[in-house]
Structures are given as C-alpha cells and as structure tokens.
Amino acid sequence: MTDAKKQAALDYHSQPFPGKLSVEITKPTSSAKHLALAYSPGVAEPCREIARDPENAYLYTGKGNLVAVISDGSAILGLGNLGPRASKPVMEGKGVLFKRFAGINSVDIEVDAESPQAFIDTVSRIAGTWGGINLEDIKAPECFEIERTLIEQCDIPVFHDDQHGTAIVTAAGMLNALEIAGKPIDQARIVCLGAGSAAIACMKLLVSCGARTENIYMLDRKGVIHSGRSDLNEYKAMFATETALRTLDEAIDGADVFVGLSGPNLLSAEQLGRMAASPIVFACSNPDPEIHPDLAHETRDDVIMATGRSDFPNQVNNVLGFPFIFRGALDVRATRINEEMKLAAVYALRDLAREPVPQAVLEAYEVDALEYGRGYIIPTPMDARLLDRVASAVARAAVDSGVARRPFPPHYPLTRVEDVYGG
Ligand SMILES: O=C([O-])CC(=O)C(=O)O
Ligand SMILES: [Mg+2]
C-alpha cells in the first residue's frame, strides 16, 4: 500500500471516533415505565422464564442473532502471531461485516490464552448466551483441536472462519475458474502454498468437490509435503504425496492451479510463467498476495487471477461466506455447521456468479460491466442477492441434514438485512 493509503486506513479507524462498531438500543427507554420494564423490576420476568426453560433465551434476549467473534491473535490475517490486542481491528471488522451484510449482531472477544485448553475453557464457559461462535485467526495446528472440542461441547454453531469460510469461497471460485479454463477438477494439478488452517481446509473441500489428493502438492515452510517426511502433524500428513518434487520451483512446473494461503510475494513471475495454459492463481494471503495481480497479468494474459482483497477483481475472501452461513444457521437454530451446509454454500456462491450482475453492484464497483468469465468468477461482497441465496441454501441444508431445531424460516427469502427478524 502507498503511504497515503496506509494513512487513510489509520484515519478510517481513528476518526471521528476510535473503532468501527457501536451498540444500539432496540426498545423504548424514554420514561420511568420503560426503565421498569427494561430493568428492575421487569427484567426479572424474562430471567425467571429462561431459568425455567433455557430455550426462552431465544425469545427474551438477543442470543438468537448474536455471534461472538473470538480470537487469540495467534495468526492474524497473513501477518502472523501479533497477539490478542493487535487482532482487535480484524475482529471488530468481522463484526462490521456480520452486521452490514447479514444483520447479525456481533461482539469481538480477544483471549489471552496460555494454552489451547485455556482458550477452549474460556470459550466453552461463555458459549451458552450466544447464538453462534466464529473462531478467527487462530494458528494451526492448535485451531483444529480447539474447533473440534468446542463443537463437541457447545450446542450452537462453532465455525472456524479461516478454515471453512475461506474454503467455501475458494471452492466456489475454483469450480467456476476451472470451468472457464476448461480444466476438469479431477485432472487439475494443484499447488497449495501454505499448510495452515485455511490451506488444509481448502484442499479438503476441493477434494469433496472432486479434486484428487494425489494431484495436490501442498507446501509448508520446509517445501513439498511428501510421504518421505517424518516431521508432519496428522493434518499435513493427509496431504503427503508420493513424489520426488521438493520445492515450489519444482512443483509449479506445468501446474494448473496455484492456491496461496501463505505470505506476500512468494510466487515469482518466472514461476507463474512455467504453469500450464490458462493457469488459475488464487493468491489469497492478506493483505499482500503471493503475487501481485498487476505482475501476474503482465506475465501472462491467459491467467485467471484472484486475491483476498477488496481492491482487485475476483475477491476470494471469507466475507462472502461467514455472514450468510451464520444467517442461515441461526435462523433454523442449527446445532452445528455441517458438511452439507458448507457444500450448499459453495454451490450457492458458484451458481450466483453465473447470473447477470445487478446495476447496484456495477455502481458500487464503479464499472460498466461484470460478466461471468476470467475477470468475474465469484460474486462481489456488495451483491445484495448473497443474503438470500447463501442463507437459504444453508438453512435448507441444515433442515434436510437434521441439525436444525427450527423449520425452514417462513420469512425467507430475505431481500434486505432490515428483514432478518421477519415481518
Ligand atoms: O480477514 C480477511 O480479510 C480474511 C481472513 O479471514 C484472513 O485473512 O484471516
Ligand atoms: Mg481470518
């Protein structure tokens, strides 16, 4: 980023007051009568009702539309372990996106935990009063154990956004990119740079969508993850291939797909030059991609290029997933977000990109046209249709797969965030 853009980002966060989120009151409070309802003595009634039946928390509190965004700050974006306090702008940012795109109230919680167990205990102890828990920016491999344990312990959706949100959006964009490039997914040679939470979840979901594990070359800091390595944790070991390739430089030769979930500027123009025809490059490290889109397009005019950023075309970023996935899950009171719901979100996103783009989206991006093709493989976050398409698909899948505690919402389809409480 230029110095001017960096300053603009700091000003945005500090002016006219610090931060990006506020709390609002939703009931009248202008008289003593109101206060007697909102607070003592009236507030005792909903307390008694919830003590009698915990489900009443959905009726008398904000629980049903409330998601905690929880991080330990150990893997903030692609910046690394900057600690809980430095993660707060990202976590407040997730809250902004939950509210702006899906009408969900969200509060960020940054935990200074000395161990995964301490983190689990903290989250588990507060989970009961939330509608869902969005785990964010927690490093691998700890994040896998943390998520698995919390899913077992909680009766509300617990979703590690960097794994599943990123994977869902990546898979949706990848299915379209592969179709446009004319590459069948089961034949695509895929190089995945990075072996953290997002990388492992992305590759697992691509395999669910038809990619073949033996065609996937995953690399961590030590190089290609191959079957001869003895230093692999159980998660990386799932992607150990029988191969003589050892480095990115070797693996990239003739590859159809590059997925970067690692760090800035790790794919060179020369390496991109050696990929197969119509190469697909998802350089998703935030904020700085593995290869800058300008350099990628200068290097090859047949590249299909995506990044995680809002300021370039083809934004493959979990913002297209988590707000709407939680919307659908909350509205049917799903007990978890299962594979069926994740795949439903993938297909909803994939299919929406193939439809004509509304004028309001063109205006938001200040462009004359956006059409399904190399420069548009995935809907933009500003597309108001995402709310209904993804939330409906997820809610339907939750009902059909038996994890919903409520029927498909009668107030769907949702056309605006203002409608999320129904009529
Ligand atoms: O925050 C973003 O833009 C996407 C994300 O979750 C990450 O990079 O960790
Ligand atoms: Mg994240």
Short mmCIF file of C-alpha atoms and ligand atoms in Angstrom, two decimals:
data_model
loop_
_atom_site.label_atom_id
_atom_site.label_comp_id
_atom_site.label_asym_id
_atom_site.label_seq_id
_atom_site.Cartn_x
_atom_site.Cartn_y
_atom_site.Cartn_z
CA MET A 1 0.00 0.00 0.00
CA THR A 2 1.12 3.54 -0.65
CA ASP A 3 1.79 5.78 2.36
CA ALA A 4 -1.37 7.73 1.53
CA LYS A 5 -3.48 4.55 1.59
CA LYS A 6 -1.88 3.44 4.87
CA GLN A 7 -2.72 6.81 6.42
CA ALA A 8 -6.26 6.64 5.04
CA ALA A 9 -6.68 3.23 6.74
CA LEU A 10 -5.45 4.63 10.06
CA ASP A 11 -7.72 7.68 9.74
CA TYR A 12 -10.69 5.45 8.92
CA HIS A 13 -10.12 3.58 12.17
CA SER A 14 -9.49 6.63 14.35
CA GLN A 15 -11.88 9.30 13.01
CA PRO A 16 -14.33 10.71 14.05
CA PHE A 17 -14.03 8.32 17.00
CA PRO A 18 -11.92 5.20 17.56
CA GLY A 19 -13.04 1.82 16.20
CA LYS A 20 -15.75 0.75 13.74
CA LEU A 21 -18.61 -0.67 15.82
CA SER A 22 -21.18 0.62 18.27
CA VAL A 23 -24.05 -0.89 20.32
CA GLU A 24 -27.61 0.28 19.83
CA ILE A 25 -30.76 0.06 21.97
CA THR A 26 -33.73 -1.65 20.33
CA LYS A 27 -36.56 -0.89 22.82
CA PRO A 28 -38.09 2.37 24.08
CA THR A 29 -36.28 3.90 27.07
CA SER A 30 -37.74 7.39 27.34
CA SER A 31 -39.78 7.02 30.55
CA ALA A 32 -39.64 5.53 34.04
CA LYS A 33 -42.20 2.96 32.87
CA HIS A 34 -39.84 1.82 30.16
CA LEU A 35 -36.98 1.53 32.63
CA ALA A 36 -39.17 -0.51 34.96
CA LEU A 37 -39.66 -2.96 32.08
CA ALA A 38 -36.12 -2.91 30.72
CA TYR A 39 -34.50 -3.13 34.10
CA SER A 40 -35.62 -3.70 37.69
CA PRO A 41 -38.26 -4.92 38.37
CA GLY A 42 -39.43 -6.01 34.86
CA VAL A 43 -36.20 -7.66 33.81
CA ALA A 44 -36.73 -10.35 36.48
CA GLU A 45 -39.57 -11.89 34.45
CA PRO A 46 -37.50 -12.97 31.42
CA CYS A 47 -34.77 -14.15 33.84
CA ARG A 48 -37.29 -16.48 35.53
CA GLU A 49 -38.58 -17.69 32.17
CA ILE A 50 -35.08 -18.53 30.95
CA ALA A 51 -34.23 -20.29 34.22
CA ARG A 52 -37.40 -22.36 33.72
CA ASP A 53 -36.59 -23.18 30.09
CA PRO A 54 -33.21 -22.23 28.58
CA GLU A 55 -34.76 -22.08 25.08
CA ASN A 56 -36.56 -18.94 26.25
CA ALA A 57 -33.23 -17.12 25.90
CA TYR A 58 -34.05 -17.03 22.18
CA LEU A 59 -37.37 -15.33 22.97
CA TYR A 60 -36.30 -12.75 25.54
CA THR A 61 -32.67 -11.87 24.71
CA GLY A 62 -30.58 -11.13 21.67
CA LYS A 63 -29.00 -14.61 21.76
CA GLY A 64 -30.57 -15.84 18.53
CA ASN A 65 -29.00 -13.08 16.42
CA LEU A 66 -25.70 -12.76 18.25
CA VAL A 67 -22.33 -14.16 17.20
CA ALA A 68 -19.11 -13.95 19.19
CA VAL A 69 -16.03 -13.38 17.06
CA ILE A 70 -13.27 -14.94 19.13
CA SER A 71 -9.52 -14.93 18.54
CA ASP A 72 -6.29 -15.40 20.41
CA GLY A 73 -4.48 -13.30 17.83
CA SER A 74 -2.06 -16.11 17.01
CA ALA A 75 -2.47 -15.96 13.20
CA ILE A 76 -3.80 -12.53 12.28
CA LEU A 77 -4.54 -12.43 8.54
CA GLY A 78 -1.21 -13.30 6.88
CA LEU A 79 0.61 -11.15 9.46
CA GLY A 80 1.41 -13.86 11.97
CA ASN A 81 1.16 -14.04 15.76
CA LEU A 82 0.68 -10.42 16.85
CA GLY A 83 -1.29 -11.29 19.97
CA PRO A 84 -4.88 -10.73 21.09
CA ARG A 85 -4.87 -6.95 21.36
CA ALA A 86 -3.47 -6.38 17.86
CA SER A 87 -6.15 -8.68 16.45
CA LYS A 88 -8.97 -6.39 17.59
CA PRO A 89 -9.25 -4.31 14.37
CA VAL A 90 -9.78 -7.52 12.40
CA MET A 91 -12.30 -8.89 14.90
CA GLU A 92 -14.23 -5.58 15.00
CA GLY A 93 -14.06 -5.72 11.21
CA LYS A 94 -15.70 -9.15 11.17
CA GLY A 95 -18.44 -7.65 13.35
CA VAL A 96 -18.92 -4.86 10.81
CA LEU A 97 -19.31 -7.44 8.04
CA PHE A 98 -21.72 -9.61 10.04
CA LYS A 99 -23.95 -6.59 10.62
CA ARG A 100 -23.59 -4.89 7.24
CA PHE A 101 -24.16 -7.97 5.11
CA ALA A 102 -26.34 -10.24 7.24
CA GLY A 103 -27.90 -8.12 10.01
CA ILE A 104 -26.16 -10.19 12.68
CA ASN A 105 -25.06 -8.57 15.94
CA SER A 106 -21.54 -9.48 16.80
CA VAL A 107 -19.13 -8.76 19.60
CA ASP A 108 -15.41 -9.44 19.39
CA ILE A 109 -13.64 -11.25 22.20
CA GLU A 110 -9.85 -11.45 22.23
CA VAL A 111 -8.50 -14.09 24.59
CA ASP A 112 -5.02 -14.05 26.07
CA ALA A 113 -4.76 -17.82 26.48
CA GLU A 114 -1.62 -19.60 27.63
CA SER A 115 -2.69 -22.89 26.02
CA PRO A 116 -5.32 -24.29 23.63
CA GLN A 117 -7.08 -25.78 26.68
CA ALA A 118 -7.25 -22.37 28.37
CA PHE A 119 -8.76 -20.93 25.21
CA ILE A 120 -11.28 -23.80 24.98
CA ASP A 121 -12.27 -23.36 28.63
CA THR A 122 -12.81 -19.64 28.18
CA VAL A 123 -15.00 -20.04 25.12
CA SER A 124 -16.89 -23.02 26.48
CA ARG A 125 -17.79 -21.11 29.66
CA ILE A 126 -19.35 -18.19 27.80
CA ALA A 127 -20.94 -20.06 24.88
CA GLY A 128 -24.40 -20.50 26.38
CA THR A 129 -25.60 -16.95 25.84
CA TRP A 130 -24.56 -16.63 22.19
CA GLY A 131 -26.27 -17.78 19.01
CA GLY A 132 -23.02 -18.84 17.40
CA ILE A 133 -19.25 -18.67 17.71
CA ASN A 134 -16.98 -17.56 14.91
CA LEU A 135 -13.39 -18.53 15.67
CA GLU A 136 -10.95 -16.29 13.85
CA ASP A 137 -7.24 -16.06 13.14
CA ILE A 138 -6.07 -18.89 15.38
CA LYS A 139 -2.94 -20.65 14.25
CA ALA A 140 -2.62 -24.24 13.10
CA PRO A 141 -2.43 -26.94 14.28
CA GLU A 142 -3.96 -25.71 17.59
CA CYS A 143 -7.04 -24.38 15.76
CA PHE A 144 -8.11 -27.89 14.71
CA GLU A 145 -8.23 -29.27 18.23
CA ILE A 146 -9.82 -26.08 19.54
CA GLU A 147 -12.60 -26.18 16.97
CA ARG A 148 -13.24 -29.91 17.30
CA THR A 149 -13.51 -29.75 21.09
CA LEU A 150 -15.74 -26.70 21.10
CA ILE A 151 -18.08 -28.24 18.52
CA GLU A 152 -18.42 -31.23 20.87
CA GLN A 153 -19.00 -29.08 23.94
CA CYS A 154 -21.39 -26.48 22.50
CA ASP A 155 -24.95 -26.83 21.22
CA ILE A 156 -24.59 -23.79 18.95
CA PRO A 157 -22.63 -23.46 15.69
CA VAL A 158 -18.88 -23.12 16.23
CA PHE A 159 -17.16 -22.26 12.96
CA HIS A 160 -13.51 -21.53 12.33
CA ASP A 161 -13.89 -18.96 9.60
CA ASP A 162 -10.32 -19.14 8.32
CA GLN A 163 -10.78 -22.83 7.65
CA HIS A 164 -14.32 -23.20 6.42
CA GLY A 165 -15.26 -19.70 5.35
CA THR A 166 -12.12 -19.44 3.25
CA ALA A 167 -12.52 -22.99 1.94
CA ILE A 168 -16.15 -22.46 0.89
CA VAL A 169 -15.39 -19.29 -1.03
CA THR A 170 -12.23 -20.75 -2.55
CA ALA A 171 -14.06 -23.87 -3.70
CA ALA A 172 -16.89 -21.82 -5.24
CA GLY A 173 -14.46 -19.59 -7.14
CA MET A 174 -12.32 -22.57 -8.11
CA LEU A 175 -15.23 -24.53 -9.59
CA ASN A 176 -16.00 -21.53 -11.80
CA ALA A 177 -12.36 -20.81 -12.68
CA LEU A 178 -11.83 -24.45 -13.67
CA GLU A 179 -14.96 -24.42 -15.81
CA ILE A 180 -13.88 -21.21 -17.55
CA ALA A 181 -10.37 -22.59 -18.13
CA GLY A 182 -11.82 -25.87 -19.41
CA LYS A 183 -9.99 -27.94 -16.78
CA PRO A 184 -11.87 -30.90 -15.22
CA ILE A 185 -11.37 -30.74 -11.44
CA ASP A 186 -10.39 -34.40 -11.17
CA GLN A 187 -7.48 -33.83 -13.56
CA ALA A 188 -6.27 -30.45 -12.27
CA ARG A 189 -2.76 -30.37 -10.83
CA ILE A 190 -2.98 -28.15 -7.79
CA VAL A 191 -0.13 -26.49 -5.92
CA CYS A 192 -1.11 -25.17 -2.49
CA LEU A 193 1.46 -22.87 -0.92
CA GLY A 194 0.80 -22.86 2.80
CA ALA A 195 -0.20 -25.69 5.12
CA GLY A 196 -2.01 -23.74 7.82
CA SER A 197 -5.66 -23.89 8.77
CA ALA A 198 -7.03 -22.26 5.61
CA ALA A 199 -4.83 -24.31 3.29
CA ILE A 200 -5.77 -27.64 4.84
CA ALA A 201 -9.49 -26.81 4.91
CA CYS A 202 -9.41 -25.50 1.31
CA MET A 203 -7.76 -28.64 -0.01
CA LYS A 204 -10.12 -30.89 1.94
CA LEU A 205 -13.14 -29.11 0.50
CA LEU A 206 -11.70 -29.17 -3.04
CA VAL A 207 -11.33 -32.93 -2.61
CA SER A 208 -15.02 -33.09 -1.54
CA CYS A 209 -15.77 -31.20 -4.77
CA GLY A 210 -13.88 -33.72 -6.93
CA ALA A 211 -10.17 -32.83 -6.81
CA ARG A 212 -7.81 -35.78 -6.34
CA THR A 213 -5.47 -35.83 -3.35
CA GLU A 214 -2.69 -37.31 -5.47
CA ASN A 215 -2.85 -34.24 -7.75
CA ILE A 216 -2.40 -31.84 -4.83
CA TYR A 217 1.07 -30.62 -3.88
CA MET A 218 0.94 -28.82 -0.57
CA LEU A 219 3.96 -26.92 0.67
CA ASP A 220 4.86 -25.70 4.13
CA ARG A 221 7.96 -23.68 5.07
CA LYS A 222 10.14 -26.75 4.52
CA GLY A 223 8.86 -27.44 0.99
CA VAL A 224 6.62 -30.06 -0.58
CA ILE A 225 4.71 -32.23 1.88
CA HIS A 226 5.67 -35.70 0.67
CA SER A 227 5.36 -39.20 2.06
CA GLY A 228 9.06 -39.38 2.94
CA ARG A 229 8.80 -36.64 5.57
CA SER A 230 8.76 -37.59 9.24
CA ASP A 231 8.02 -34.12 10.61
CA LEU A 232 4.34 -33.87 9.62
CA ASN A 233 1.45 -33.39 12.01
CA GLU A 234 -1.65 -35.51 11.33
CA TYR A 235 -3.32 -32.68 9.40
CA LYS A 236 -0.46 -32.11 6.98
CA ALA A 237 0.03 -35.86 6.67
CA MET A 238 -3.38 -36.13 4.96
CA PHE A 239 -1.78 -34.34 2.01
CA ALA A 240 1.56 -36.14 1.88
CA THR A 241 2.04 -37.26 -1.74
CA GLU A 242 4.36 -39.84 -3.21
CA THR A 243 6.60 -37.52 -5.22
CA ALA A 244 10.18 -36.58 -5.98
CA LEU A 245 9.25 -32.88 -6.09
CA ARG A 246 10.66 -30.93 -3.16
CA THR A 247 10.30 -27.18 -3.77
CA LEU A 248 7.76 -24.70 -5.10
CA ASP A 249 10.08 -24.13 -8.01
CA GLU A 250 9.80 -27.80 -8.94
CA ALA A 251 6.11 -28.28 -8.12
CA ILE A 252 4.92 -25.25 -10.09
CA ASP A 253 6.13 -26.64 -13.44
CA GLY A 254 3.01 -27.39 -15.50
CA ALA A 255 0.63 -26.86 -12.56
CA ASP A 256 -2.94 -25.90 -13.47
CA VAL A 257 -3.76 -24.23 -10.19
CA PHE A 258 -1.85 -22.26 -7.57
CA VAL A 259 -3.59 -21.58 -4.27
CA GLY A 260 -1.61 -19.29 -2.00
CA LEU A 261 -2.54 -19.16 1.69
CA SER A 262 0.90 -18.29 2.97
CA GLY A 263 2.52 -14.87 2.75
CA PRO A 264 3.42 -11.99 0.45
CA ASN A 265 5.33 -12.27 -2.83
CA LEU A 266 6.22 -15.96 -2.64
CA LEU A 267 5.25 -16.79 -6.25
CA SER A 268 7.56 -15.22 -8.82
CA ALA A 269 6.65 -14.12 -12.34
CA GLU A 270 9.09 -16.69 -13.65
CA GLN A 271 7.31 -19.45 -11.73
CA LEU A 272 3.90 -18.29 -12.97
CA GLY A 273 5.39 -18.38 -16.46
CA ARG A 274 6.02 -22.12 -16.09
CA MET A 275 2.45 -23.05 -15.12
CA ALA A 276 0.15 -24.82 -17.63
CA ALA A 277 -2.02 -22.93 -20.16
CA SER A 278 -4.83 -20.86 -18.58
CA PRO A 279 -3.29 -21.07 -15.13
CA ILE A 280 -5.53 -20.37 -12.15
CA VAL A 281 -3.86 -18.32 -9.43
CA PHE A 282 -5.64 -17.70 -6.14
CA ALA A 283 -3.12 -15.57 -4.23
CA CYS A 284 -5.13 -15.22 -1.04
CA SER A 285 -2.62 -14.08 1.58
CA ASN A 286 -3.98 -10.93 3.25
CA PRO A 287 -3.26 -8.14 2.91
CA ASP A 288 -0.41 -8.82 0.46
CA PRO A 289 -0.91 -11.67 -2.02
CA GLU A 290 1.68 -14.27 -3.05
CA ILE A 291 1.94 -12.46 -6.39
CA HIS A 292 0.61 -9.00 -7.16
CA PRO A 293 -2.28 -9.15 -9.67
CA ASP A 294 -0.64 -6.48 -11.88
CA LEU A 295 2.53 -8.57 -12.13
CA ALA A 296 0.51 -11.74 -12.80
CA HIS A 297 -1.42 -10.10 -15.67
CA GLU A 298 1.76 -8.57 -17.12
CA THR A 299 3.39 -12.00 -17.05
CA ARG A 300 0.55 -13.94 -18.67
CA ASP A 301 -2.57 -12.86 -20.48
CA ASP A 302 -4.20 -16.26 -20.01
CA VAL A 303 -4.09 -16.21 -16.18
CA ILE A 304 -7.27 -16.38 -14.09
CA MET A 305 -6.29 -14.36 -11.08
CA ALA A 306 -7.95 -13.94 -7.70
CA THR A 307 -6.87 -12.38 -4.39
CA GLY A 308 -8.43 -11.86 -0.97
CA ARG A 309 -8.54 -8.09 -1.39
CA SER A 310 -11.44 -5.72 -1.97
CA ASP A 311 -9.46 -3.53 -4.38
CA PHE A 312 -8.93 -6.12 -7.16
CA PRO A 313 -11.36 -8.24 -9.23
CA ASN A 314 -12.19 -11.80 -8.12
CA GLN A 315 -12.09 -11.32 -4.37
CA VAL A 316 -11.85 -14.77 -2.84
CA ASN A 317 -12.37 -13.83 0.78
CA ASN A 318 -14.37 -15.41 3.56
CA VAL A 319 -16.58 -12.28 3.74
CA LEU A 320 -18.62 -13.99 1.01
CA GLY A 321 -19.24 -16.87 3.38
CA PHE A 322 -19.41 -16.32 7.13
CA PRO A 323 -22.12 -13.61 7.35
CA PHE A 324 -24.60 -15.57 5.23
CA ILE A 325 -23.68 -19.02 6.52
CA PHE A 326 -24.32 -17.88 10.10
CA ARG A 327 -27.54 -16.15 8.98
CA GLY A 328 -28.91 -19.42 7.64
CA ALA A 329 -27.62 -21.43 10.60
CA LEU A 330 -29.04 -19.02 13.21
CA ASP A 331 -32.43 -18.78 11.54
CA VAL A 332 -33.03 -22.53 11.82
CA ARG A 333 -31.21 -22.73 15.18
CA ALA A 334 -28.78 -25.25 13.76
CA THR A 335 -26.75 -27.06 16.40
CA ARG A 336 -23.70 -27.06 14.13
CA ILE A 337 -22.49 -26.13 10.65
CA ASN A 338 -22.01 -29.49 8.94
CA GLU A 339 -20.53 -30.57 5.60
CA GLU A 340 -23.92 -30.48 3.88
CA MET A 341 -24.34 -26.82 4.86
CA LYS A 342 -20.81 -25.97 3.70
CA LEU A 343 -21.32 -27.60 0.30
CA ALA A 344 -24.71 -25.89 -0.07
CA ALA A 345 -22.92 -22.56 0.45
CA VAL A 346 -20.27 -23.50 -2.14
CA TYR A 347 -22.86 -24.26 -4.80
CA ALA A 348 -24.97 -21.19 -3.99
CA LEU A 349 -21.91 -18.94 -4.43
CA ARG A 350 -20.76 -20.75 -7.57
CA ASP A 351 -24.19 -20.50 -9.19
CA LEU A 352 -24.78 -16.86 -8.31
CA ALA A 353 -21.60 -15.83 -10.17
CA ARG A 354 -23.09 -17.29 -13.35
CA GLU A 355 -26.10 -14.94 -13.28
CA PRO A 356 -26.27 -11.39 -14.69
CA VAL A 357 -24.91 -8.77 -12.27
CA PRO A 358 -27.34 -6.14 -10.92
CA GLN A 359 -26.77 -2.44 -11.68
CA ALA A 360 -26.25 -1.61 -7.98
CA VAL A 361 -23.18 -3.89 -7.90
CA LEU A 362 -21.72 -2.25 -11.01
CA GLU A 363 -22.19 1.14 -9.37
CA ALA A 364 -20.59 0.01 -6.09
CA TYR A 365 -17.51 -1.11 -8.02
CA GLU A 366 -17.62 1.83 -10.47
CA VAL A 367 -17.51 -0.45 -13.53
CA ASP A 368 -19.68 -0.60 -16.66
CA ALA A 369 -19.92 -4.36 -16.86
CA LEU A 370 -19.21 -7.53 -14.90
CA GLU A 371 -19.83 -10.78 -16.66
CA TYR A 372 -19.15 -14.38 -15.72
CA GLY A 373 -15.67 -15.09 -17.07
CA ARG A 374 -11.97 -14.69 -16.24
CA GLY A 375 -12.47 -11.34 -14.53
CA TYR A 376 -15.56 -12.39 -12.61
CA ILE A 377 -15.57 -15.89 -11.15
CA ILE A 378 -17.23 -15.18 -7.81
CA PRO A 379 -19.93 -12.71 -6.69
CA THR A 380 -18.78 -9.49 -5.07
CA PRO A 381 -19.44 -8.85 -1.37
CA MET A 382 -21.62 -5.87 -2.37
CA ASP A 383 -24.13 -8.17 -4.10
CA ALA A 384 -27.38 -7.98 -2.11
CA ARG A 385 -28.53 -11.33 -3.54
CA LEU A 386 -25.92 -13.16 -1.43
CA LEU A 387 -28.02 -12.77 1.69
CA ASP A 388 -30.91 -14.79 0.38
CA ARG A 389 -29.03 -17.23 -1.83
CA VAL A 390 -26.45 -18.38 0.66
CA ALA A 391 -28.58 -18.15 3.82
CA SER A 392 -31.45 -20.04 2.17
CA ALA A 393 -29.17 -22.76 0.83
CA VAL A 394 -27.52 -23.20 4.24
CA ALA A 395 -30.83 -23.17 6.14
CA ARG A 396 -32.32 -25.71 3.72
CA ALA A 397 -29.28 -27.99 4.04
CA ALA A 398 -29.44 -27.75 7.85
CA VAL A 399 -33.11 -28.78 7.84
CA ASP A 400 -32.53 -31.60 5.33
CA SER A 401 -29.49 -32.96 7.20
CA GLY A 402 -31.24 -32.98 10.56
CA VAL A 403 -29.22 -30.38 12.52
CA ALA A 404 -31.92 -27.67 12.53
CA ARG A 405 -34.04 -27.15 15.63
CA ARG A 406 -36.47 -24.97 13.69
CA PRO A 407 -38.18 -25.45 10.30
CA PHE A 408 -37.06 -23.56 7.19
CA PRO A 409 -37.73 -19.90 8.08
CA PRO A 410 -41.20 -18.80 6.98
CA HIS A 411 -39.96 -15.22 6.46
CA TYR A 412 -37.43 -16.28 3.78
CA PRO A 413 -36.48 -15.24 1.10
CA LEU A 414 -34.58 -12.40 2.72
CA THR A 415 -34.21 -9.44 0.44
CA ARG A 416 -32.68 -6.90 2.85
CA VAL A 417 -30.80 -7.05 6.15
CA GLU A 418 -33.63 -4.99 7.65
CA ASP A 419 -35.89 -8.04 7.19
CA VAL A 420 -33.87 -10.50 9.21
CA TYR A 421 -36.27 -10.52 12.17
CA GLY A 422 -39.17 -11.39 9.88
CA GLY A 423 -42.43 -9.47 9.41
O1 LIG B 1 -9.86 -11.01 7.13
C1 LIG B 1 -9.75 -11.32 5.93
O2 LIG B 1 -9.71 -10.48 5.00
C2 LIG B 1 -9.77 -12.77 5.56
C3 LIG B 1 -9.31 -13.59 6.70
O3 LIG B 1 -10.08 -14.09 7.49
C4 LIG B 1 -7.87 -13.71 6.92
O4 LIG B 1 -7.06 -13.34 6.07
O5 LIG B 1 -7.51 -14.22 8.00
MG MG B 2 -9.15 -14.65 9.33
#
